[in-house]
Structure formats: structure tokens, C-alpha cells
mmCIF file of C-alpha atoms and ligand atoms in Angstrom:
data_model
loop_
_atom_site.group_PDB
_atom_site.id
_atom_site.type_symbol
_atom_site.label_atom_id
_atom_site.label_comp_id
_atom_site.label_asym_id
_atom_site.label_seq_id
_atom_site.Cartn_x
_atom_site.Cartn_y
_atom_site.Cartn_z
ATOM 1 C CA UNK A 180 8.236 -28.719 11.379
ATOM 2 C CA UNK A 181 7.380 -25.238 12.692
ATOM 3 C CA UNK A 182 9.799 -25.600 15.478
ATOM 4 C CA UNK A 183 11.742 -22.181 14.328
ATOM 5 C CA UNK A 184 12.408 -19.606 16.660
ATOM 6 C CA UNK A 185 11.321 -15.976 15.765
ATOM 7 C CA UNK A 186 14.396 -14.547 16.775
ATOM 8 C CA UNK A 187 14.995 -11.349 14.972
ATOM 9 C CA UNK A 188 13.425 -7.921 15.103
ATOM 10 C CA UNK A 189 12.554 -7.834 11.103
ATOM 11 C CA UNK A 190 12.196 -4.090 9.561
ATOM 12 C CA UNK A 191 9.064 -4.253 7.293
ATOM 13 C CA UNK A 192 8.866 -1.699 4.309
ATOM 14 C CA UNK A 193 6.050 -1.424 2.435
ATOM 15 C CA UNK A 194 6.946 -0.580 -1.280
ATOM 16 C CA UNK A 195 3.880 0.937 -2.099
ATOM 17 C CA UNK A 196 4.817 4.024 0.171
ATOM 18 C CA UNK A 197 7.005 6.064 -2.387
ATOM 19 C CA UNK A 198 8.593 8.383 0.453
ATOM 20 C CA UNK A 199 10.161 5.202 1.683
ATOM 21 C CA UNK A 200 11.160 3.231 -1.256
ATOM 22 C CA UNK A 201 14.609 4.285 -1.963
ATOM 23 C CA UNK A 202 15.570 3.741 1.522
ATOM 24 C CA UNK A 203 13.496 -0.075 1.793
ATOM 25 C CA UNK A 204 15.518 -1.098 -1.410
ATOM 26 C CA UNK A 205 19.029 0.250 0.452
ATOM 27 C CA UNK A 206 18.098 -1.204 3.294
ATOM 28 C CA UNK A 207 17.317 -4.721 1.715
ATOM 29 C CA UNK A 208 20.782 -4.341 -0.742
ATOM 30 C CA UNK A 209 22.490 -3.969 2.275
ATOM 31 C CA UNK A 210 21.001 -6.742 4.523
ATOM 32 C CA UNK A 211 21.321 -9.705 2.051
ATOM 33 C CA UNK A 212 25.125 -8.169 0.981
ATOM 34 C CA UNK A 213 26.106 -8.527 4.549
ATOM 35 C CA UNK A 214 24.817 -12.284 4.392
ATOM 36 C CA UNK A 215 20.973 -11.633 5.823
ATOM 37 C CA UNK A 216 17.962 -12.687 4.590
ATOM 38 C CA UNK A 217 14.941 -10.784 2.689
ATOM 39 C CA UNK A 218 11.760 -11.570 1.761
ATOM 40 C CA UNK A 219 10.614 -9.806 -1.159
ATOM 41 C CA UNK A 220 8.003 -9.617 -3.817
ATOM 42 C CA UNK A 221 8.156 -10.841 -7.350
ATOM 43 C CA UNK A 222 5.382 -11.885 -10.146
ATOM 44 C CA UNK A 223 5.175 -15.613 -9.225
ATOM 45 C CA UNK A 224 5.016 -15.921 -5.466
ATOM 46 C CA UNK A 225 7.122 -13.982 -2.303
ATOM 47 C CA UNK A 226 10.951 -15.177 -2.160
ATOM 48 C CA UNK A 227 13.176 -15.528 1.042
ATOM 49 C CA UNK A 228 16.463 -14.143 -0.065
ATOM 50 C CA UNK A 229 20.087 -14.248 0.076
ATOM 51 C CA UNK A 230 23.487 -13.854 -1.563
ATOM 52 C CA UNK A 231 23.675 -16.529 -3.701
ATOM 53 C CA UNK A 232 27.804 -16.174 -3.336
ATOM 54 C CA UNK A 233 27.884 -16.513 0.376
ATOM 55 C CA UNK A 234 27.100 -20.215 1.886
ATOM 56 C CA UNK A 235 27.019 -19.164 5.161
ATOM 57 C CA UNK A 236 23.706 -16.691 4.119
ATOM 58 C CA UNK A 237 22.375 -19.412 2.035
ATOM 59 C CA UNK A 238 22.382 -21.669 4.650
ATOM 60 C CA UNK A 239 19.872 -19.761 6.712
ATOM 61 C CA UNK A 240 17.489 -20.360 4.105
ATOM 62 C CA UNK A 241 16.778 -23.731 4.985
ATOM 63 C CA UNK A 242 17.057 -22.459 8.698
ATOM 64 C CA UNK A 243 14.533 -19.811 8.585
ATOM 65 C CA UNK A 244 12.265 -21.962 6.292
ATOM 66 C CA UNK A 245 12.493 -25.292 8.685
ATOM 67 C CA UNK A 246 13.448 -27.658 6.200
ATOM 68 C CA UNK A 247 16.874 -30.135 5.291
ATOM 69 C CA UNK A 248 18.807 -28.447 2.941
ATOM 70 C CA UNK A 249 17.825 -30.915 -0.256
ATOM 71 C CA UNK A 250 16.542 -29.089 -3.135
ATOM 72 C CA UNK A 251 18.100 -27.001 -5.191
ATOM 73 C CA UNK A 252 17.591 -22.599 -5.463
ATOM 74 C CA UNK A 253 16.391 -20.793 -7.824
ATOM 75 C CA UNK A 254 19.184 -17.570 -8.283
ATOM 76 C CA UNK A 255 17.678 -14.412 -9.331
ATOM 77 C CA UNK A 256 19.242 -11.361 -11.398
ATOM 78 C CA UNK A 257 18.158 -8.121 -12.430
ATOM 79 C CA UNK A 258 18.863 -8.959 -16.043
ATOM 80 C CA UNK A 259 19.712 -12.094 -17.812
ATOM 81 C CA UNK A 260 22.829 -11.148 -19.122
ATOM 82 C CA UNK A 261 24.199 -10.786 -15.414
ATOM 83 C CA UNK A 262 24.338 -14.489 -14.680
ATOM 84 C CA UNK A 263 27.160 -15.401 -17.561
ATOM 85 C CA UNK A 264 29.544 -13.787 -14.352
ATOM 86 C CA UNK A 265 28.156 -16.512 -11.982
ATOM 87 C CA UNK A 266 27.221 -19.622 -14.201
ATOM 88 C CA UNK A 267 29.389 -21.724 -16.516
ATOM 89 C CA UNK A 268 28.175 -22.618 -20.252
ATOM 90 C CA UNK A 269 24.369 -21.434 -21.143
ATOM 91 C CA UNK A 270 23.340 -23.643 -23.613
ATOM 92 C CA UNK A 271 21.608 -21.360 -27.280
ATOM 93 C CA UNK A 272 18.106 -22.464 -26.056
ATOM 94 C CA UNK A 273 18.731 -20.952 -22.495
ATOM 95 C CA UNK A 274 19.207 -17.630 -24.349
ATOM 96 C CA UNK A 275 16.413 -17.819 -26.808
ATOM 97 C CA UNK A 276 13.820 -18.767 -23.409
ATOM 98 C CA UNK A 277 16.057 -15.778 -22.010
ATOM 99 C CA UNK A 278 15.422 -13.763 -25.174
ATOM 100 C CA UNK A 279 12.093 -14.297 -25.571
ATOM 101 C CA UNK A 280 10.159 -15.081 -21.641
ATOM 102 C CA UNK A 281 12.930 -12.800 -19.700
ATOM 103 C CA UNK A 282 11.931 -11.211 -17.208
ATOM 104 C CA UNK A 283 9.180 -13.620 -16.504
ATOM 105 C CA UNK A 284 8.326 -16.475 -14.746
ATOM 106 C CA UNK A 285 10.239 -18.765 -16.563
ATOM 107 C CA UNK A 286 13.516 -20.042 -14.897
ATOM 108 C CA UNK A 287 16.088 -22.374 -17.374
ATOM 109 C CA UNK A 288 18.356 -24.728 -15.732
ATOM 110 C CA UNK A 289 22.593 -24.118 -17.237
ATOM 111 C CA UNK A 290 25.600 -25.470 -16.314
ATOM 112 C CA UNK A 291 27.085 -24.393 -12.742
ATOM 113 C CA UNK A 292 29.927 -22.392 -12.121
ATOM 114 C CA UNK A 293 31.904 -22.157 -8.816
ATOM 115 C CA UNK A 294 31.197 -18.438 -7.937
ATOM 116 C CA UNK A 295 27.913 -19.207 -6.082
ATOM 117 C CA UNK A 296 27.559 -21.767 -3.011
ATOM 118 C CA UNK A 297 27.873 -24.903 -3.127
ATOM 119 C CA UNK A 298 24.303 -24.832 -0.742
ATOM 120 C CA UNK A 299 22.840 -23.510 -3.852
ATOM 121 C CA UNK A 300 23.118 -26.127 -6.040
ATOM 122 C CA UNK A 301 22.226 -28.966 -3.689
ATOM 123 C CA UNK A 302 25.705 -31.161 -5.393
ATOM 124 C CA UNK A 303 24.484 -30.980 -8.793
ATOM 125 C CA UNK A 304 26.536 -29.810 -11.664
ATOM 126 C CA UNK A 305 23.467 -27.497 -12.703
ATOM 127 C CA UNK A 306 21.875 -24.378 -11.732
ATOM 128 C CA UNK A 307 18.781 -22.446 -12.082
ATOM 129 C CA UNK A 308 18.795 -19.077 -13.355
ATOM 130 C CA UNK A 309 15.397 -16.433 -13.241
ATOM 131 C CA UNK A 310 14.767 -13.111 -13.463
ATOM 132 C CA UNK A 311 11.673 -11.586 -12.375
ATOM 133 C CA UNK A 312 9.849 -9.173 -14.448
ATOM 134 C CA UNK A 313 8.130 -7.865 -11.293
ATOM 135 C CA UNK A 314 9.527 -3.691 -10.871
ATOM 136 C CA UNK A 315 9.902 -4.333 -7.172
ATOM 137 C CA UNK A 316 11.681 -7.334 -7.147
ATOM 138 C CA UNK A 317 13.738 -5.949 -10.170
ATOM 139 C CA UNK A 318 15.046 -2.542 -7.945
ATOM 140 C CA UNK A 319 15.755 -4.498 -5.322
ATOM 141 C CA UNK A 320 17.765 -7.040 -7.624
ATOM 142 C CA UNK A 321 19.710 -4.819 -9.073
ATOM 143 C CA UNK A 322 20.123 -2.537 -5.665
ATOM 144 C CA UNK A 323 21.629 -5.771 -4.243
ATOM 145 C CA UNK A 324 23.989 -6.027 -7.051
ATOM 146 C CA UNK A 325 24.841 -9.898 -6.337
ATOM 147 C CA UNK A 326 22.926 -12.809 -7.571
ATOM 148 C CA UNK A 327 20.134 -13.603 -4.888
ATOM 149 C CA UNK A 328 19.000 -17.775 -4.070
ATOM 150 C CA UNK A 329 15.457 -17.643 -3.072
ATOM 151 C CA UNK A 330 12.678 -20.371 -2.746
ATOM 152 C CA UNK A 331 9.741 -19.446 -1.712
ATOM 153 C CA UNK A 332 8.783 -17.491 1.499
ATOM 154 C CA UNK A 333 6.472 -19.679 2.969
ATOM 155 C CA UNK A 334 7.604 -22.138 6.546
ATOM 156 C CA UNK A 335 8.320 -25.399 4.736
ATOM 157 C CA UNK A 336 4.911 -27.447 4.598
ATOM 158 C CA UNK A 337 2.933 -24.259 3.755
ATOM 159 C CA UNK A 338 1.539 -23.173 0.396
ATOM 160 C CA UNK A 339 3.506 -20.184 -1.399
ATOM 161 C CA UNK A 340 2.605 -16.756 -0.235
ATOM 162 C CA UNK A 341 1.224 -14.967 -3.157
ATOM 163 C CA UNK A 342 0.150 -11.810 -0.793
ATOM 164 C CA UNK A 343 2.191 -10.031 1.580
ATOM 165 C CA UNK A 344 0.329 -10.932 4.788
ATOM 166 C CA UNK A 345 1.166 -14.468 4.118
ATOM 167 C CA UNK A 346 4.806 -14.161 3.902
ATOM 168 C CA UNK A 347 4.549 -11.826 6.327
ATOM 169 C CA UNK A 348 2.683 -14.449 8.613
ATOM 170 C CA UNK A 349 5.305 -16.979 8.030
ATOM 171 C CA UNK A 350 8.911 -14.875 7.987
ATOM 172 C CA UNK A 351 8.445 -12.054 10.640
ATOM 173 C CA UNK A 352 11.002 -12.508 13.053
ATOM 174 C CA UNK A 353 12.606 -15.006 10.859
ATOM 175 C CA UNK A 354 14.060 -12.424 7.748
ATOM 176 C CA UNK A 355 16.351 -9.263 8.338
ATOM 177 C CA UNK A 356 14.248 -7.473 5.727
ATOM 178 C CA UNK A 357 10.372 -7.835 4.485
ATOM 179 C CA UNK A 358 9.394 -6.279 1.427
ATOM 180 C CA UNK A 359 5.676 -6.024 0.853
ATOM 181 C CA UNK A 360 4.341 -5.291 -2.221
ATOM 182 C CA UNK A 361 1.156 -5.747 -3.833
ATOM 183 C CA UNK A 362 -0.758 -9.258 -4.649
ATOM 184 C CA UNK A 363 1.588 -11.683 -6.919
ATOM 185 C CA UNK A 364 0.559 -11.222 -10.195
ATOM 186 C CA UNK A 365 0.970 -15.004 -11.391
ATOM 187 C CA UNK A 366 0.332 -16.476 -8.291
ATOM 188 C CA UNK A 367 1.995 -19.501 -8.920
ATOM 189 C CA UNK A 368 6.114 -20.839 -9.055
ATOM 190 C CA UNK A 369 7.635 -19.965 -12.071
ATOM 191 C CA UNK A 370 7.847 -22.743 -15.025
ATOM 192 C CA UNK A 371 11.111 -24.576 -14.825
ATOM 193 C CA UNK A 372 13.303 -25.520 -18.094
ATOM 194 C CA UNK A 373 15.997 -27.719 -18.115
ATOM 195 C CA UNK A 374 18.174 -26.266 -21.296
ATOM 196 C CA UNK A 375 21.318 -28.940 -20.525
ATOM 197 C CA UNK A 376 19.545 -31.433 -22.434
ATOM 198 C CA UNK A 377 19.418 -31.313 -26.607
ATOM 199 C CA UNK A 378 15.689 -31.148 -25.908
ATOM 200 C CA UNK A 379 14.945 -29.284 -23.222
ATOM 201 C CA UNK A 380 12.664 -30.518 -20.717
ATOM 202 C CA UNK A 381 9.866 -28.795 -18.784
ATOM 203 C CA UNK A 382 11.137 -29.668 -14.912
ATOM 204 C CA UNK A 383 7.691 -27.824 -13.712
ATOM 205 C CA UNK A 384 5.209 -26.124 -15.638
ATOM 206 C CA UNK A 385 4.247 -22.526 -14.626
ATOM 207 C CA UNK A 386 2.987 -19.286 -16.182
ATOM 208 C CA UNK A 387 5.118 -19.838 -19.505
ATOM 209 C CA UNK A 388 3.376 -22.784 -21.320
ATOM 210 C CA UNK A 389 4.336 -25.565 -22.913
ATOM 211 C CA UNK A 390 2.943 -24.393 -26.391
ATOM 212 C CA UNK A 391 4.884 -20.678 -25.813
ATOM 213 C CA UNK A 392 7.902 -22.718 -25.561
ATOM 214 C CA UNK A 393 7.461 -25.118 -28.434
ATOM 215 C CA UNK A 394 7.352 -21.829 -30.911
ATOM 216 C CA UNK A 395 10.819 -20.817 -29.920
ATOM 217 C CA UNK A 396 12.756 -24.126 -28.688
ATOM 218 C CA UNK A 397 12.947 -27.969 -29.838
ATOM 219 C CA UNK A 398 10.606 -29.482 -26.367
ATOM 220 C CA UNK A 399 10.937 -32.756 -25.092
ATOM 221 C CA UNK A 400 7.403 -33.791 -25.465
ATOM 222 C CA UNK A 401 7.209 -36.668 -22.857
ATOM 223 C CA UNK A 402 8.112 -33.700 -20.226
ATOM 224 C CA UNK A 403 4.740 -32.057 -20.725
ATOM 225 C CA UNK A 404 2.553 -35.228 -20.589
ATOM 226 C CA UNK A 405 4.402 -36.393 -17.563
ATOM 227 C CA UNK A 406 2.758 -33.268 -15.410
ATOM 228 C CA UNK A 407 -0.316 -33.903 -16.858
ATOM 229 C CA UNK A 408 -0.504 -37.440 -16.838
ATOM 230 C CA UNK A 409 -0.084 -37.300 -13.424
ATOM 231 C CA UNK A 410 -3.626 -36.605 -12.145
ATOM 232 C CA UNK A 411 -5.115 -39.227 -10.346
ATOM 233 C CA UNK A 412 -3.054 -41.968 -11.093
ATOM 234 C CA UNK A 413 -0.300 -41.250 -8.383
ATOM 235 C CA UNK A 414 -1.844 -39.093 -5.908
ATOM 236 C CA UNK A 415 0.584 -40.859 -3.526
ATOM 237 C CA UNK A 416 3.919 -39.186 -5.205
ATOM 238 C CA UNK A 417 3.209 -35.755 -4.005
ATOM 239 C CA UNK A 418 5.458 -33.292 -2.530
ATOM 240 C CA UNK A 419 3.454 -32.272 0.429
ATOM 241 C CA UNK A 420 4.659 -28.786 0.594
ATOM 242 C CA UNK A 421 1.836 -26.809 -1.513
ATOM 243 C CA UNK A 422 -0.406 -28.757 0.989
ATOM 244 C CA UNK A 423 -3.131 -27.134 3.326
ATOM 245 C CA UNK A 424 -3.727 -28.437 6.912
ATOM 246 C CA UNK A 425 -7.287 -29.125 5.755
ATOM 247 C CA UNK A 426 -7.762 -32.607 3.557
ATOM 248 C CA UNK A 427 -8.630 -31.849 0.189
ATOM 249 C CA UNK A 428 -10.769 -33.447 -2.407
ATOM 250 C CA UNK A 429 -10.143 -32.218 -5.548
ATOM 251 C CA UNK A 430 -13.839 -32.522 -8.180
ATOM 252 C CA UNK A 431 -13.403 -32.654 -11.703
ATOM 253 C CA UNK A 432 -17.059 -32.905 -14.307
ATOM 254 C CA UNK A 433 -19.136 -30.238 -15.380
ATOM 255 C CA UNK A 434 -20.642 -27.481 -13.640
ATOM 256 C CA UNK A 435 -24.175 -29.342 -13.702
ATOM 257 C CA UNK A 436 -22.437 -32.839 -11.990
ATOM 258 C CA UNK A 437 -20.487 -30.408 -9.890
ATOM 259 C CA UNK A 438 -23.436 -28.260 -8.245
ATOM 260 C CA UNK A 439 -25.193 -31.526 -7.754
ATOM 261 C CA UNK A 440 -22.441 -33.806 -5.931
ATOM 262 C CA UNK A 441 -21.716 -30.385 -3.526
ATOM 263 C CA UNK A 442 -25.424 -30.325 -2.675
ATOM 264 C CA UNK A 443 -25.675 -33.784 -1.706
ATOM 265 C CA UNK A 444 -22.476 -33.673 -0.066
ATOM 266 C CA UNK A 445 -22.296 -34.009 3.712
ATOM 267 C CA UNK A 446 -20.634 -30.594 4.985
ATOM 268 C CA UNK A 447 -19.653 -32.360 7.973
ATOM 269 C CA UNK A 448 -16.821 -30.709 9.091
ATOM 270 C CA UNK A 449 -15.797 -27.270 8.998
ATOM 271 C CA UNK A 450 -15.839 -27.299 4.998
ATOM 272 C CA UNK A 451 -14.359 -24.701 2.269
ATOM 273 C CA UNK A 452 -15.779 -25.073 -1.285
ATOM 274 C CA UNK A 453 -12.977 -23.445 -3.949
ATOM 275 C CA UNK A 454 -14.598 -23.411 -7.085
ATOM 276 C CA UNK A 455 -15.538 -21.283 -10.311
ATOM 277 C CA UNK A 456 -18.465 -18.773 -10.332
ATOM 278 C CA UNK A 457 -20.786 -20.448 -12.274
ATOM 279 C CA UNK A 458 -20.779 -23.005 -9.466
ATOM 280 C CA UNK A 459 -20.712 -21.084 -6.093
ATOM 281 C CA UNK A 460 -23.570 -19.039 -6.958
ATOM 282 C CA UNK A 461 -26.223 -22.564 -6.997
ATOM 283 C CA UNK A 462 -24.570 -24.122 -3.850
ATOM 284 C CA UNK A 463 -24.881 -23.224 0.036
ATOM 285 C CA UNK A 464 -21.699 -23.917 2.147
ATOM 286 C CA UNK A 465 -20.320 -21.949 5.223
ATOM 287 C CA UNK A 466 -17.068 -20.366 3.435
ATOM 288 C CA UNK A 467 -17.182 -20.468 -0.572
ATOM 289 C CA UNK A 468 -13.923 -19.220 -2.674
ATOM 290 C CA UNK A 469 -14.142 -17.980 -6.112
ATOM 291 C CA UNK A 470 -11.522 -19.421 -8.744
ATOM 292 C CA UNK A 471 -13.720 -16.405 -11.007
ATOM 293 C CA UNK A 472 -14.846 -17.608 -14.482
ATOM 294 C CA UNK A 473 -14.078 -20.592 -16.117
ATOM 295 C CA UNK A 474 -12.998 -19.004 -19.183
ATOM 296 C CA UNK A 475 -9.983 -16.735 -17.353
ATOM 297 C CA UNK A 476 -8.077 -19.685 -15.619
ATOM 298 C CA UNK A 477 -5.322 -16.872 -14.662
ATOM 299 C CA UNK A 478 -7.820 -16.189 -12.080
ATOM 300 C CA UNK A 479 -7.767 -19.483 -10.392
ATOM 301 C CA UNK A 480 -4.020 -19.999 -11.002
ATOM 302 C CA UNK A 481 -3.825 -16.174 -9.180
ATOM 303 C CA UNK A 482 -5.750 -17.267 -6.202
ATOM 304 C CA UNK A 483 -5.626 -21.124 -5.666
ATOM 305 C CA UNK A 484 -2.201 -20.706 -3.223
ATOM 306 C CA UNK A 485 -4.131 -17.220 -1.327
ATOM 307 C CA UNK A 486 -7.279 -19.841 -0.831
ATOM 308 C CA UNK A 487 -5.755 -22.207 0.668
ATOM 309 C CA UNK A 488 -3.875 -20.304 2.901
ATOM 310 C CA UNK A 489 -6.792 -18.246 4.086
ATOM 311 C CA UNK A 490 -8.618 -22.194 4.659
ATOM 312 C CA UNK A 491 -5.509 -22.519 6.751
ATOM 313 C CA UNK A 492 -6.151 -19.456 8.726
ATOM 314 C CA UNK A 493 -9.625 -20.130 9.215
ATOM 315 C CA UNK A 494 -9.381 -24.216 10.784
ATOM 316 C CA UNK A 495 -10.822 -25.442 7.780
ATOM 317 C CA UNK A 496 -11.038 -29.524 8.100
ATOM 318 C CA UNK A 497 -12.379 -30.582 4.516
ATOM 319 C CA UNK A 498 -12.137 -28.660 0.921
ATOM 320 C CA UNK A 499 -13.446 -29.334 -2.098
ATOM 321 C CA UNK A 500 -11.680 -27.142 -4.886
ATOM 322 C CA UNK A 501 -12.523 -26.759 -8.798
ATOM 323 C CA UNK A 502 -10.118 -29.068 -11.400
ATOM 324 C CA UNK A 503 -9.321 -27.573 -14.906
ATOM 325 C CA UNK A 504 -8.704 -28.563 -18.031
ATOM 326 C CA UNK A 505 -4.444 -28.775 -18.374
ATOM 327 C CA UNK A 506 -4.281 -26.308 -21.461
ATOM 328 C CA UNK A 507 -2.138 -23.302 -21.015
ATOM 329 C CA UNK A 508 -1.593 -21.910 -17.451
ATOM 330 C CA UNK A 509 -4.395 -24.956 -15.883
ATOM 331 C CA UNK A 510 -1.420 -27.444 -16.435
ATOM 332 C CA UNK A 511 0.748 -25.251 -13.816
ATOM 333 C CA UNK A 512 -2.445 -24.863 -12.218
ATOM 334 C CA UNK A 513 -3.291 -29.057 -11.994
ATOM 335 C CA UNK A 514 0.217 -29.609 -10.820
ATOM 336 C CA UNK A 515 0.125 -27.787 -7.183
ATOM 337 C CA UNK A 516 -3.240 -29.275 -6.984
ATOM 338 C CA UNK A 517 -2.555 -32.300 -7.776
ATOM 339 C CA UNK A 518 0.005 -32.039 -4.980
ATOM 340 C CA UNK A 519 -2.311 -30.905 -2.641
ATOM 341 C CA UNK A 520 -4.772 -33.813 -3.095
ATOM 342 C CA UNK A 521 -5.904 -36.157 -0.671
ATOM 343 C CA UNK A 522 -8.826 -37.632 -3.239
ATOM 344 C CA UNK A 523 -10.108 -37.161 -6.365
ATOM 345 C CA UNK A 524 -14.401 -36.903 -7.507
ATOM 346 C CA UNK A 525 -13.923 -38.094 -10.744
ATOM 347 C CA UNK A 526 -18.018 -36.713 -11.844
ATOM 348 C CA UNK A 527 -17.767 -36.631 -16.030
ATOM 349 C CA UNK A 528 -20.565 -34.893 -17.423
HETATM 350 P P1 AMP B 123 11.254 -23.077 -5.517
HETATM 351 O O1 AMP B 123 12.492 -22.410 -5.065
HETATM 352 O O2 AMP B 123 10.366 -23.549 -4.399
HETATM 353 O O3 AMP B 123 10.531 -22.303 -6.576
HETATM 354 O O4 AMP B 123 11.721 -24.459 -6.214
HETATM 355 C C1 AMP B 123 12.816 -24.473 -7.060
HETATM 356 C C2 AMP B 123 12.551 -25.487 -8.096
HETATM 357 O O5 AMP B 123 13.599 -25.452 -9.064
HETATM 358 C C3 AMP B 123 12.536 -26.893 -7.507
HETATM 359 O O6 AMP B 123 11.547 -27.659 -8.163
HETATM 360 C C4 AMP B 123 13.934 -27.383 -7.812
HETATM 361 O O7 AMP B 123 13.985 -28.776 -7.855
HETATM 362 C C5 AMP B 123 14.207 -26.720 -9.154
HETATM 363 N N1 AMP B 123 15.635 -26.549 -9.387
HETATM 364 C C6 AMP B 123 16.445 -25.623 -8.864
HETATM 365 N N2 AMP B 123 17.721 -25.812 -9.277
HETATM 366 C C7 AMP B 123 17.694 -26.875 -10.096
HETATM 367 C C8 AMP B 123 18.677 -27.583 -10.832
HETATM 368 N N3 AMP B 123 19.946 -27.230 -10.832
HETATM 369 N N4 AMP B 123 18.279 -28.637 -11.568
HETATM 370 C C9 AMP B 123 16.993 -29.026 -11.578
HETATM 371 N N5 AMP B 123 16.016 -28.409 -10.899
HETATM 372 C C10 AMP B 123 16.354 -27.346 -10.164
HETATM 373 MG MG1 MG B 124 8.549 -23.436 -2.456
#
């Protein structure tokens, strides 16, 4: 799986240095127009790049990432009204979530065209527009001036990188360009809307909820409750790419049952607790990671991907991370966990 050779020298710009800016963004434009690949920040998680036109440049993608070229891209444009060049029909709900969530992590699924590679779209007759409200990834966007495929920048298997070091960790040597910006704001993948479909159907759910959506379009309702009816019922149908190495047991109850079962529990291996303040503070365990307070779940959402990697970094065998409640962004939030999870500790009260 990480069998990729580093092969290339990649230039690294780091955004926040304003005396180099204007020639990082030139120098990205130009690398993914000549069919190279850059990683770059945006609000949900760090993307791996390329022109979205060219199949070759697509193709390295899956090359750089280490993984069969199955699943679909997400295309990216500076603004929404740029992909009506590259697409073919957008359905009225695609340009009321476009209207209302754009830029933002939102990403709505239209009706392909045949300007963009056929790589792209994995065979199906769809495609998946977003466009990132983050201001770096939104110069370079529009620097670039074509539509850019990117999934995520991590080596296939890995969680997201939702910092800079991470992608950094995972595509140096592997990218023509790395942007580095600042933390991911979000921290998670954006929420995905099919809008082919007279109800449109949440494909993944992400920053943009389920109840933001339901105020402007007509929902599919059995979409929602299929992410959240997933917990542990089929831990076994997981994609194992938000995975850490370590095996994870994900605890759901209150903080009381919580602080209890973690103070009984045998820290056996080399063990990572990821949990919410009011927990960490009562229990003793060699590396503890805050998910912050239970009543900002933006804050676990922002750092569950950053946590795991660092567990990853540090030859962690065993975690035991916080579940949430599936309201608002915890659904998005229960979905890569649930993914992650090896076994659930089901406490109640
Ligand atoms: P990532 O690039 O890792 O954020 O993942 C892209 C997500 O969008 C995956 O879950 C894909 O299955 C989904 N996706 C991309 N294009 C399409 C499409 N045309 N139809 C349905 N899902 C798509
Ligand atoms: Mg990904």
C-alpha cells in the first residue's frame, strides 16, 4: 500500500509568507496546467490536485496516492458559476445548495459533461462539483483557471490531513507543488449531495447538515438515517481509509460511565484516550487528546482526523475515542468514526 516512490523534488510554499504568495499561487497555476500535481489547502481537509481536463494528470492521482483508480473526484472551481463550462445539466436544487452553502463544504453531484476526464468520473454519467470557501484554496483556483479533481492528500489508507505537516508527511516527493496553509478549518470531507435525484440525497454528511439542507431543498429522508443508523450495527461495512494503524474502540455513555470504564480499563498497550474535556481531566493515561467541550462538537469534528494521525506518528496500539450524539456536524463526525472502528463500548448512563 505505501509502496510509492518519492520521486520528485516538490517546491513547498508556505502561504502564510505574503512576500511569496503571488509567486506560490503562479507557481501552483502553472504546475497543475502543465498536467502536475498540487497539494493545497482548503476548509475541509488538504487536496492533491490536478487538471480535471487532462486524463493523463488525473491519472497520477491515484499514482501518487497508491490506490486503484475506483472512486470518483471531487472537481473544484473558484466560483460556482464556472462549472456550467465543464458539466452538462445542473439540476434547480444544485443551484439553490450552490446559492445558498457556496463556497463551502458542501459538494452536489450534476450530470457529466465530456470536457473533463473520463478518470474523473470513475464511468458514471455524474459528477461532483465543490467550491471551497477557503481564500487560499480560492487564489489558487482561480490562478489555475481550469477545473481542478482532488481527493484528499493523504497516501490511500491514511486519515485526511487537516494540517499541513500531515499532507506534507504523506505527498513530499510525490506532488510538483505543496501549498501549506494554516489548520483546516472544518476538519472533516465536505458533505456530499446527490441533486440528480427529485429528492436529493445526502451521499455523505459533512459540515453542511442535514437540517441546513432541509430549509432550502426537498431531502430524501431515508439518506440521513442511513449514516446514522449505521453505528454499531455494521461495523464490518467500513471503508478502511479514515482508519489509524492503531485498533480503535470507539465508547459511547455519559461522562460518569465513561471516566469509570477508562479507569478500570487495562492500558495494556501503548494506549491513546481521544475524548472530551470533562473526561480527560478525571482519568490517567500515557497520551490523552482533547475533542474540547462537549457542547462545541466543531471542536472534535476539527481535530478527530489531526488525532489520529498524530496516534499514528506516535506507535499507538489501542485508542479509545469519545462518540457524539449525530445532531448537526456529530453526524459527519460519527460517520469517519464509525469507519474507523474496530469495537464499540456501548456504556448508557
Ligand atoms: P474525497 O475525494 O475523498 O473527498 O471523496 C469523494 C467523495 O465524493 C466519494 O465519497 C465519492 O464516492 C463521491 N463522489 C464523487 N463523484 C461522485 C459521483 N459522480 N457520484 C457519486 N458520488 C461521487
Ligand atoms: Mg479521501
Amino acid at each position: 500500500m505505501h509502496s510509492v516512490v518519492k520521486s520528485m523534488n516538490s517546491k513547498i510554499y508556505d502561504l502564510n509568507d505574503i512576500n511569496k504568495y503571488d509567486e506560490a499561487l503562479r507557481s501552483a497555476a502553472e504546475a497543475v496546467r502543465n498536467g502536475g500535481l498540487v497539494v493545497f489547502p482548503t476548509e475541509t481537509v488538504y487536496g492533491l490536485g490536478a487538471d480535471a481536463t487532462n486524463d493523463s494528470a488525473v491519472k497520477k492521482i491515484f499514482q501518487a496516492k497508491g490506490r486503484p483508480s475506483d472512486n470518483p473526484l471531487i472537481v473544484h472551481f473558484a466560483k460556482f458559476d464556472d462549472c456550467y463550462e465543464y458539466v452538462g445539466e445542473v439540476s434547480d436544487a444544485a443551484k439553490t445548495i450552490a446559492e445558498h452553502f457556496m463556497p463551502g463544504p458542501v459538494t452536489v453531484i450534476v450530470k457529466k459533461g465530456n470536457a473533463l476526464s473520463p478518470t474523473v468520473t470513475a464511468g458514471l454519467d455524474t459528477v461532483a462539483v465543490r467550491v471551497p470557501s477557503d481564500r487560499f484554496a480560492h487564489d489558487f483556483l482561480k490562478e489555475a483557471g481550469c477545473p481542478v479533481a482532488a481527493p484528499s492528500a493523504n497516501i490511500s489508507g491514511k486519515p485526511s490531513p487537516t494540517r499541513a505537516e500531515y499532507a506534507l508527511e504523506d505527498m513530499n516527493g510525490r506532488a510538483d507543488v505543496i501549498l501549506c496553509g494554516g489548520d483546516c478549518l472544518v476538519g472533516l470531507e465536505s458533505t456530499v449531495v446527490d441533486c440528480t435525484t427529485e429528492k436529493v440525497k445526502i451521499l455523505r454528511p459533512g459540515a453542511v447538515t442535514a437540517e441546513e439542507l432541509m430549509k432550502v431543498v426537498t431531502l430524501d429522508e431515508s439518506s440521513i438515517s442511513e449514516s446514522q443508523t449505521q453505528r454499531p450495527r455494521s461495523p464490518g461495512m467500513k471503508y478502511r481509509h479514515y482508519k489509524p494503524d492503531a485498533y480503535v474502540i470507539a465508547v459511547d455513555g455519559s461522562d460518569e460511565s465513561i471516566i469509570k470504564y477508562l479507569n478500570d480499563a487495562d492500558f495494556d498497550e501503548k494506549c491513546a484516550v481521544i475524548m472530551f474535556d470533562s473526561i480527560l481531566g478525571h482519568i490517567n493515561a500515557e497520551v490523552k487528546l482533547s475533542l474540547g467541550d462537549r457542547n462545541h462538537p466543531e471542536t472534535a469534528a476539527h481535530d478527530l482526523f489531526a488525532h489520529f494521525r498524530y496516534c499514528d506518528r506516535a506507535g499507538i496500539t489501542k485508542i479509545y475515542v469519545s462518540c457524539m450524539p449525530t445532531d448537526n456536524i456529530g453526524d459527519a463526525y460519527m460517520n469517519r468514526l464509525n469507519k474507523a472502528t474496530d469495537e464499540y463500548m456501548m456504556l448508557g448512563e
